[in-house]
């Protein structure tokens, strides 16, 4: 005898979440059965609202609630510095630092031929047009330090270099609080190559 | 700058799921943003339906969809054997084996003074009345092999012994495919104590 249909439907739907397999989905579903009605309604509403109330800014690609984009329209931000990130989530990580006060440009993905994401998906013309219209002087490439991130960064470097901007990429090195014992070879060699006078 | 309100609400609600903290909830929420509208609606509906379409049988406590309980009303099941489990989820694990063909009794919890679950929460009178009316001859105590499971099993043994039934509890020993190296001391000593002629 298998689970009742309603439960099976819920389990199948929960399995779409990243890292959630059959067992975890079952655990979530049975936990939900013990929730109060109002908590279930809250989750149900939050899930259905997420796409209706949130959108990506057509200029910078940041995640915004309906209305003008806080990042693009703010007068306190410096349009001369443009930070390129791969996803809208990265914007929040950078904002959390409270160090950067420029404008963002979300690529919504990296070059990844294996997943069918090629150069045309990066929409470079839009990026170049923004750099032109904003009068950007510095471009900070804040992409992941993965194979895809490296490839995309190199491609962007090649494409943006002729524009005569100051181009930079985030430093690669030891993460805070790490010990050399546990750091992988790649990170260690990058940290060596990027050593600075002290 | 923090997440938009709609996203914060979704993240807070997802954090109610077992084992889901801030980071995982953020990951789920951002993944949902990339889902198609219909997938979000499916999840939203599945969540809100779960409590409306599912209920616990008032007799055995098994999870059922509206209508009569398949376990209690089936003529193919032997009412002489009663299997006591702690949660409705356990019923599905036992059914999966296809070895047991008796009736279930779901306790909906174990004795756990730390969580405020005492003897009165077990509703022993209902269990005894069921045993009486079903004419049960064997009671299988299929509870977890945890401190709470052991305590509840001992309590049930003391309470049900005077009824003159055949009482049994699931065997404790090595799990399938395990090696002695990796089995904990408690399991090993239980497996030793429960050794059988071979």
Tab-separated table of C-alpha atoms in Angstrom:
chain	number	residue	atom	x	y	z
A	1	UNK	CA	0.000	0.000	0.000
A	2	UNK	CA	1.428	3.356	-1.005
A	3	UNK	CA	0.869	6.869	0.338
A	4	UNK	CA	-2.502	8.558	-0.204
A	5	UNK	CA	-2.671	10.504	-3.486
A	6	UNK	CA	-2.650	13.961	-1.879
A	7	UNK	CA	0.534	13.081	-0.019
A	8	UNK	CA	2.199	11.578	-3.094
A	9	UNK	CA	1.462	14.771	-5.044
A	10	UNK	CA	3.012	16.909	-2.314
A	11	UNK	CA	6.088	14.653	-2.099
A	12	UNK	CA	6.593	14.714	-5.880
A	13	UNK	CA	6.326	18.500	-5.923
A	14	UNK	CA	8.749	18.952	-3.008
A	15	UNK	CA	11.313	16.786	-4.822
A	16	UNK	CA	11.771	19.626	-7.310
A	17	UNK	CA	13.641	21.576	-4.603
A	18	UNK	CA	17.435	21.445	-4.859
A	19	UNK	CA	19.007	18.646	-2.820
A	20	UNK	CA	15.630	17.188	-1.848
A	21	UNK	CA	15.193	13.497	-2.674
A	22	UNK	CA	12.414	11.048	-1.877
A	23	UNK	CA	13.319	10.618	1.820
A	24	UNK	CA	13.671	14.332	2.572
A	25	UNK	CA	10.469	15.128	0.668
A	26	UNK	CA	8.639	12.473	2.734
A	27	UNK	CA	10.050	14.003	5.920
A	28	UNK	CA	8.921	17.487	4.854
A	29	UNK	CA	5.448	16.239	3.882
A	30	UNK	CA	4.861	14.370	7.144
A	31	UNK	CA	6.114	17.380	9.103
A	32	UNK	CA	3.625	19.567	7.241
A	33	UNK	CA	0.821	17.238	8.326
A	34	UNK	CA	1.600	18.236	11.899
A	35	UNK	CA	1.562	21.967	11.125
A	36	UNK	CA	-1.367	24.158	11.966
A	37	UNK	CA	-3.746	25.044	9.134
A	38	UNK	CA	-2.584	28.673	9.182
A	39	UNK	CA	1.087	27.739	8.699
A	40	UNK	CA	0.169	25.647	5.654
A	41	UNK	CA	-1.840	28.514	4.213
A	42	UNK	CA	1.084	30.890	4.876
A	43	UNK	CA	3.479	28.633	2.973
A	44	UNK	CA	0.988	28.028	0.188
A	45	UNK	CA	0.458	31.782	-0.227
A	46	UNK	CA	4.176	32.574	-0.008
A	47	UNK	CA	4.903	30.043	-2.764
A	48	UNK	CA	2.217	31.326	-5.108
A	49	UNK	CA	3.127	34.981	-4.398
A	50	UNK	CA	6.816	34.573	-5.127
A	51	UNK	CA	6.559	34.954	-8.869
A	52	UNK	CA	3.664	37.401	-8.819
A	53	UNK	CA	5.244	39.985	-6.521
A	54	UNK	CA	8.882	39.639	-7.539
A	55	UNK	CA	10.502	40.503	-10.810
A	56	UNK	CA	13.950	41.209	-12.216
A	57	UNK	CA	14.869	44.805	-13.081
A	58	UNK	CA	14.967	45.070	-16.870
A	59	UNK	CA	18.111	47.215	-16.637
A	60	UNK	CA	20.402	45.670	-14.023
A	61	UNK	CA	18.707	42.275	-13.578
A	62	UNK	CA	18.461	42.597	-9.789
A	63	UNK	CA	15.519	41.049	-7.960
A	64	UNK	CA	12.941	43.702	-7.075
A	65	UNK	CA	9.414	43.940	-5.827
A	66	UNK	CA	7.032	45.580	-8.275
A	67	UNK	CA	7.957	49.241	-8.737
A	68	UNK	CA	11.164	51.015	-9.712
A	69	UNK	CA	14.507	49.309	-9.012
A	70	UNK	CA	16.169	50.538	-5.796
A	71	UNK	CA	19.599	49.898	-7.217
A	72	UNK	CA	19.202	51.720	-10.522
A	73	UNK	CA	17.201	54.702	-9.244
A	74	UNK	CA	19.161	55.411	-6.044
A	75	UNK	CA	20.966	58.748	-6.168
A	76	UNK	CA	23.388	57.590	-3.451
A	77	UNK	CA	24.968	54.965	-5.669
A	78	UNK	CA	27.978	55.617	-7.873
A	79	UNK	CA	27.195	54.771	-11.525
A	80	UNK	CA	30.901	54.900	-12.355
A	81	UNK	CA	31.534	51.476	-10.807
A	82	UNK	CA	29.740	48.438	-12.228
A	83	UNK	CA	29.801	45.068	-10.485
A	84	UNK	CA	29.072	42.018	-12.664
A	85	UNK	CA	27.566	39.040	-10.850
A	86	UNK	CA	26.120	35.785	-12.163
A	87	UNK	CA	22.893	35.604	-10.157
A	88	UNK	CA	20.496	37.953	-8.397
A	89	UNK	CA	21.301	36.167	-5.138
A	90	UNK	CA	24.938	37.309	-5.287
A	91	UNK	CA	23.744	40.920	-5.154
A	92	UNK	CA	22.456	40.368	-1.610
A	93	UNK	CA	25.747	38.774	-0.495
A	94	UNK	CA	27.666	41.810	-1.779
A	95	UNK	CA	25.197	44.273	-0.269
A	96	UNK	CA	25.577	42.497	3.069
A	97	UNK	CA	29.276	43.539	3.141
A	98	UNK	CA	28.347	47.257	3.008
A	99	UNK	CA	31.592	47.932	1.099
A	100	UNK	CA	30.320	48.386	-2.446
A	101	UNK	CA	28.241	51.376	-3.461
A	102	UNK	CA	28.148	51.098	-7.239
A	103	UNK	CA	25.689	49.632	-9.720
A	104	UNK	CA	25.086	45.945	-10.418
A	105	UNK	CA	24.813	43.955	-13.607
A	106	UNK	CA	23.335	40.472	-13.206
A	107	UNK	CA	24.309	38.029	-15.986
A	108	UNK	CA	21.725	35.401	-14.903
A	109	UNK	CA	24.117	32.553	-15.607
A	110	UNK	CA	27.675	31.732	-16.598
A	111	UNK	CA	29.175	30.263	-19.756
A	112	UNK	CA	28.530	26.544	-19.518
A	113	UNK	CA	28.590	24.663	-22.829
A	114	UNK	CA	27.640	21.444	-20.977
A	115	UNK	CA	24.328	23.047	-19.967
A	116	UNK	CA	23.881	24.674	-23.368
A	117	UNK	CA	24.774	28.183	-22.153
A	118	UNK	CA	26.971	29.827	-24.747
A	119	UNK	CA	28.222	33.332	-25.501
A	120	UNK	CA	24.898	34.479	-26.982
A	121	UNK	CA	23.128	33.794	-23.663
A	122	UNK	CA	25.306	36.367	-21.890
A	123	UNK	CA	23.729	39.256	-23.847
A	124	UNK	CA	26.950	41.214	-24.123
A	125	UNK	CA	25.428	43.960	-26.241
A	126	UNK	CA	23.176	44.942	-23.363
A	127	UNK	CA	26.152	45.037	-20.986
A	128	UNK	CA	28.181	47.187	-23.368
A	129	UNK	CA	25.242	49.546	-23.906
A	130	UNK	CA	24.842	49.956	-20.129
A	131	UNK	CA	28.560	50.683	-19.683
A	132	UNK	CA	28.235	53.340	-22.400
A	133	UNK	CA	25.112	54.990	-21.005
A	134	UNK	CA	26.260	54.873	-17.349
A	135	UNK	CA	29.692	56.271	-18.158
A	136	UNK	CA	31.256	53.389	-16.222
A	137	UNK	CA	34.937	53.712	-15.347
A	138	UNK	CA	35.526	50.541	-13.331
A	139	UNK	CA	34.076	47.065	-13.876
A	140	UNK	CA	34.395	44.564	-11.026
A	141	UNK	CA	33.950	40.977	-12.189
A	142	UNK	CA	32.487	39.241	-9.121
A	143	UNK	CA	31.962	35.744	-10.523
A	144	UNK	CA	32.384	32.349	-8.869
A	145	UNK	CA	35.883	30.871	-8.718
A	146	UNK	CA	34.735	27.786	-10.641
A	147	UNK	CA	35.567	26.563	-14.134
A	148	UNK	CA	32.446	28.283	-15.473
A	149	UNK	CA	33.185	31.474	-13.522
A	150	UNK	CA	36.795	31.546	-14.773
A	151	UNK	CA	35.750	30.986	-18.388
A	152	UNK	CA	33.110	33.724	-18.216
A	153	UNK	CA	35.539	36.143	-16.533
A	154	UNK	CA	38.166	35.544	-19.223
A	155	UNK	CA	35.583	36.038	-21.949
A	156	UNK	CA	34.354	39.286	-20.361
A	157	UNK	CA	37.956	40.490	-20.016
A	158	UNK	CA	38.584	39.908	-23.714
A	159	UNK	CA	35.376	41.677	-24.712
A	160	UNK	CA	35.580	44.628	-22.319
A	161	UNK	CA	39.311	45.387	-22.565
A	162	UNK	CA	38.976	47.438	-25.791
A	163	UNK	CA	36.592	49.834	-23.952
A	164	UNK	CA	39.527	51.191	-21.913
A	165	UNK	CA	37.944	50.613	-18.480
A	166	UNK	CA	39.636	49.615	-15.219
A	167	UNK	CA	38.754	45.908	-15.031
A	168	UNK	CA	39.178	43.900	-11.844
A	169	UNK	CA	38.253	40.483	-10.515
A	170	UNK	CA	37.725	39.370	-6.889
A	171	UNK	CA	40.891	38.115	-5.148
A	172	UNK	CA	41.433	34.375	-4.977
A	173	UNK	CA	43.073	33.034	-1.825
A	174	UNK	CA	42.593	31.415	1.552
A	175	UNK	CA	39.093	31.789	2.974
A	176	UNK	CA	38.934	33.436	6.429
A	177	UNK	CA	39.644	31.103	9.326
A	178	UNK	CA	41.082	28.344	7.151
A	179	UNK	CA	44.221	26.360	7.929
A	180	UNK	CA	46.719	25.409	5.206
A	181	UNK	CA	46.198	21.727	6.080
A	182	UNK	CA	42.641	21.755	4.847
A	183	UNK	CA	42.911	24.087	1.908
A	184	UNK	CA	42.977	22.424	-1.525
A	185	UNK	CA	45.961	22.676	-3.830
A	186	UNK	CA	44.255	25.000	-6.316
A	187	UNK	CA	43.315	27.545	-3.642
A	188	UNK	CA	46.780	27.397	-2.126
A	189	UNK	CA	48.547	28.008	-5.440
A	190	UNK	CA	46.189	30.924	-6.188
A	191	UNK	CA	46.913	32.358	-2.723
A	192	UNK	CA	50.665	32.004	-3.379
A	193	UNK	CA	50.428	33.653	-6.766
A	194	UNK	CA	48.388	36.501	-5.263
A	195	UNK	CA	50.646	37.102	-2.212
A	196	UNK	CA	51.196	40.751	-1.294
A	197	UNK	CA	53.888	42.677	0.591
A	198	UNK	CA	53.315	42.583	4.326
B	1	UNK	CA	19.869	46.038	1.864
B	2	UNK	CA	17.901	42.916	2.693
B	3	UNK	CA	15.737	40.625	0.550
B	4	UNK	CA	12.412	41.901	-0.795
B	5	UNK	CA	9.515	41.308	1.633
B	6	UNK	CA	7.846	38.580	-0.455
B	7	UNK	CA	11.083	36.616	-0.517
B	8	UNK	CA	11.736	37.107	3.211
B	9	UNK	CA	8.242	35.777	3.973
B	10	UNK	CA	8.843	32.682	1.833
B	11	UNK	CA	12.249	32.082	3.443
B	12	UNK	CA	10.843	32.430	6.973
B	13	UNK	CA	8.033	29.989	6.152
B	14	UNK	CA	10.383	27.432	4.572
B	15	UNK	CA	12.552	27.516	7.708
B	16	UNK	CA	9.733	25.703	9.536
B	17	UNK	CA	10.641	22.535	7.609
B	18	UNK	CA	12.785	20.037	9.526
B	19	UNK	CA	16.533	20.501	8.986
B	20	UNK	CA	16.040	23.660	6.924
B	21	UNK	CA	17.992	26.668	8.175
B	22	UNK	CA	18.458	30.147	6.737
B	23	UNK	CA	20.905	29.099	3.991
B	24	UNK	CA	18.854	26.137	2.747
B	25	UNK	CA	15.640	28.168	2.847
B	26	UNK	CA	17.340	30.881	0.757
B	27	UNK	CA	18.484	28.237	-1.716
B	28	UNK	CA	14.956	26.803	-1.965
B	29	UNK	CA	13.424	30.259	-2.394
B	30	UNK	CA	15.825	31.329	-5.142
B	31	UNK	CA	15.306	28.006	-6.900
B	32	UNK	CA	11.544	28.576	-6.789
B	33	UNK	CA	12.041	31.917	-8.520
B	34	UNK	CA	13.363	30.007	-11.506
B	35	UNK	CA	10.407	27.584	-11.560
B	36	UNK	CA	7.590	27.940	-14.014
B	37	UNK	CA	4.386	29.521	-12.738
B	38	UNK	CA	2.532	26.192	-12.964
B	39	UNK	CA	5.065	24.390	-10.751
B	40	UNK	CA	4.664	27.065	-8.097
B	41	UNK	CA	0.898	26.757	-8.277
B	42	UNK	CA	1.194	22.950	-8.027
B	43	UNK	CA	3.298	23.220	-4.872
B	44	UNK	CA	1.065	25.901	-3.414
B	45	UNK	CA	-2.037	23.748	-4.017
B	46	UNK	CA	-0.372	20.577	-2.721
B	47	UNK	CA	0.585	22.366	0.498
B	48	UNK	CA	-2.863	23.810	1.115
B	49	UNK	CA	-4.574	20.503	0.201
B	50	UNK	CA	-2.508	18.366	2.527
B	51	UNK	CA	-4.557	19.034	5.630
B	52	UNK	CA	-7.900	19.315	3.844
B	53	UNK	CA	-7.779	15.973	2.017
B	54	UNK	CA	-5.926	13.892	4.576
B	55	UNK	CA	-7.039	12.822	7.994
B	56	UNK	CA	-6.195	10.234	10.630
B	57	UNK	CA	-8.539	7.275	11.103
B	58	UNK	CA	-10.351	7.796	14.407
B	59	UNK	CA	-9.940	4.091	15.220
B	60	UNK	CA	-6.416	3.055	14.242
B	61	UNK	CA	-4.816	6.498	13.736
B	62	UNK	CA	-3.518	5.674	10.251
B	63	UNK	CA	-3.299	8.413	7.631
B	64	UNK	CA	-6.218	8.181	5.206
B	65	UNK	CA	-7.849	10.197	2.509
B	66	UNK	CA	-11.442	11.185	3.270
B	67	UNK	CA	-13.634	8.103	3.402
B	68	UNK	CA	-13.486	4.850	5.348
B	69	UNK	CA	-10.085	3.584	6.538
B	70	UNK	CA	-8.612	0.933	4.240
B	71	UNK	CA	-6.823	-0.716	7.136
B	72	UNK	CA	-9.782	-1.027	9.520
B	73	UNK	CA	-12.418	-1.976	6.942
B	74	UNK	CA	-10.385	-4.472	4.891
B	75	UNK	CA	-11.722	-8.015	5.183
B	76	UNK	CA	-8.349	-9.425	4.112
B	77	UNK	CA	-6.599	-8.234	7.257
B	78	UNK	CA	-6.301	-10.335	10.390
B	79	UNK	CA	-7.762	-8.459	13.371
B	80	UNK	CA	-6.120	-10.942	15.774
B	81	UNK	CA	-2.693	-9.308	15.333
B	82	UNK	CA	-2.218	-5.683	16.323
B	83	UNK	CA	0.927	-3.749	15.462
B	84	UNK	CA	1.661	-0.676	17.612
B	85	UNK	CA	3.667	2.074	15.909
B	86	UNK	CA	4.529	5.591	17.018
B	87	UNK	CA	3.701	7.537	13.858
B	88	UNK	CA	1.472	7.209	10.802
B	89	UNK	CA	4.604	7.248	8.647
B	90	UNK	CA	5.807	3.969	10.206
B	91	UNK	CA	2.688	2.246	8.864
B	92	UNK	CA	3.897	2.798	5.286
B	93	UNK	CA	7.366	1.410	6.089
B	94	UNK	CA	5.786	-1.767	7.506
B	95	UNK	CA	3.323	-2.076	4.614
B	96	UNK	CA	6.243	-1.799	2.211
B	97	UNK	CA	7.657	-5.099	3.601
B	98	UNK	CA	4.478	-7.003	2.605
B	99	UNK	CA	5.018	-9.313	5.589
B	100	UNK	CA	2.446	-8.031	8.032
B	101	UNK	CA	-1.268	-8.478	7.446
B	102	UNK	CA	-2.779	-7.442	10.748
B	103	UNK	CA	-4.255	-4.224	12.086
B	104	UNK	CA	-2.341	-1.102	13.132
B	105	UNK	CA	-2.522	1.109	16.165
B	106	UNK	CA	-0.767	4.461	15.816
B	107	UNK	CA	0.260	6.057	19.133
B	108	UNK	CA	1.090	9.442	17.518
B	109	UNK	CA	4.115	9.921	19.754
B	110	UNK	CA	6.281	8.250	22.362
B	111	UNK	CA	6.771	8.866	26.067
B	112	UNK	CA	9.081	11.848	26.262
B	113	UNK	CA	8.974	13.793	29.534
B	114	UNK	CA	11.472	16.312	28.091
B	115	UNK	CA	8.916	17.277	25.427
B	116	UNK	CA	6.023	17.152	27.901
B	117	UNK	CA	4.642	13.850	26.575
B	118	UNK	CA	3.592	11.742	29.533
B	119	UNK	CA	1.551	8.570	30.080
B	120	UNK	CA	-1.796	10.372	29.679
B	121	UNK	CA	-0.855	11.384	26.102
B	122	UNK	CA	-0.615	7.730	25.036
B	123	UNK	CA	-4.397	7.213	25.526
B	124	UNK	CA	-4.026	3.695	26.849
B	125	UNK	CA	-7.742	3.271	27.492
B	126	UNK	CA	-8.440	3.555	23.770
B	127	UNK	CA	-5.757	0.949	23.020
B	128	UNK	CA	-7.149	-1.458	25.610
B	129	UNK	CA	-10.709	-0.960	24.333
B	130	UNK	CA	-9.542	-1.729	20.773
B	131	UNK	CA	-7.740	-4.897	21.900
B	132	UNK	CA	-10.962	-5.952	23.654
B	133	UNK	CA	-13.273	-5.245	20.720
B	134	UNK	CA	-10.944	-6.686	18.055
B	135	UNK	CA	-10.318	-9.859	20.068
B	136	UNK	CA	-6.567	-9.334	19.586
B	137	UNK	CA	-4.320	-12.295	20.414
B	138	UNK	CA	-0.893	-10.893	19.498
B	139	UNK	CA	0.476	-7.397	19.988
B	140	UNK	CA	3.641	-6.456	18.095
B	141	UNK	CA	5.381	-3.413	19.575
B	142	UNK	CA	7.095	-1.823	16.562
B	143	UNK	CA	8.590	1.270	18.213
B	144	UNK	CA	11.918	3.000	17.586
B	145	UNK	CA	14.999	1.597	19.295
B	146	UNK	CA	15.641	4.903	21.034
B	147	UNK	CA	15.440	5.890	24.701
B	148	UNK	CA	11.878	7.126	24.167
B	149	UNK	CA	10.942	3.991	22.184
B	150	UNK	CA	12.397	1.718	24.868
B	151	UNK	CA	10.608	3.566	27.671
B	152	UNK	CA	7.279	3.443	25.826
B	153	UNK	CA	7.720	-0.248	24.984
B	154	UNK	CA	8.438	-1.111	28.631
B	155	UNK	CA	5.427	0.891	29.770
B	156	UNK	CA	3.176	-0.847	27.211
B	157	UNK	CA	4.537	-4.232	28.304
B	158	UNK	CA	3.669	-3.518	31.938
B	159	UNK	CA	0.171	-2.317	31.043
B	160	UNK	CA	-0.718	-5.007	28.488
B	161	UNK	CA	0.790	-8.040	30.246
B	162	UNK	CA	-2.249	-8.565	32.525
B	163	UNK	CA	-4.461	-8.997	29.422
B	164	UNK	CA	-2.842	-12.353	28.694
B	165	UNK	CA	-1.818	-11.578	25.084
B	166	UNK	CA	1.278	-12.714	23.178
B	167	UNK	CA	3.432	-9.588	23.312
B	168	UNK	CA	6.466	-9.114	21.074
B	169	UNK	CA	8.890	-6.366	20.132
B	170	UNK	CA	10.959	-5.982	16.933
B	171	UNK	CA	14.397	-7.635	17.076
B	172	UNK	CA	17.373	-5.433	17.871
B	173	UNK	CA	20.644	-6.276	16.124
B	174	UNK	CA	22.966	-5.522	13.233
B	175	UNK	CA	21.354	-3.649	10.346
B	176	UNK	CA	21.615	-5.394	6.951
B	177	UNK	CA	24.925	-4.868	5.177
B	178	UNK	CA	26.706	-3.476	8.237
B	179	UNK	CA	30.215	-4.438	9.330
B	180	UNK	CA	31.110	-4.931	13.006
B	181	UNK	CA	33.736	-2.189	12.712
B	182	UNK	CA	31.149	0.489	12.186
B	183	UNK	CA	28.382	-0.725	14.443
B	184	UNK	CA	28.050	1.095	17.762
B	185	UNK	CA	28.576	-0.642	21.087
B	186	UNK	CA	24.903	-0.584	22.062
B	187	UNK	CA	23.774	-2.254	18.821
B	188	UNK	CA	26.525	-4.861	19.076
B	189	UNK	CA	25.639	-5.805	22.642
B	190	UNK	CA	21.943	-6.061	21.696
B	191	UNK	CA	22.894	-8.281	18.732
B	192	UNK	CA	24.991	-10.474	21.058
B	193	UNK	CA	22.218	-10.770	23.616
B	194	UNK	CA	19.742	-11.661	20.862
B	195	UNK	CA	21.939	-14.252	19.099
B	196	UNK	CA	20.139	-17.352	17.853
B	197	UNK	CA	21.137	-20.919	17.062
B	198	UNK	CA	22.537	-21.269	13.564
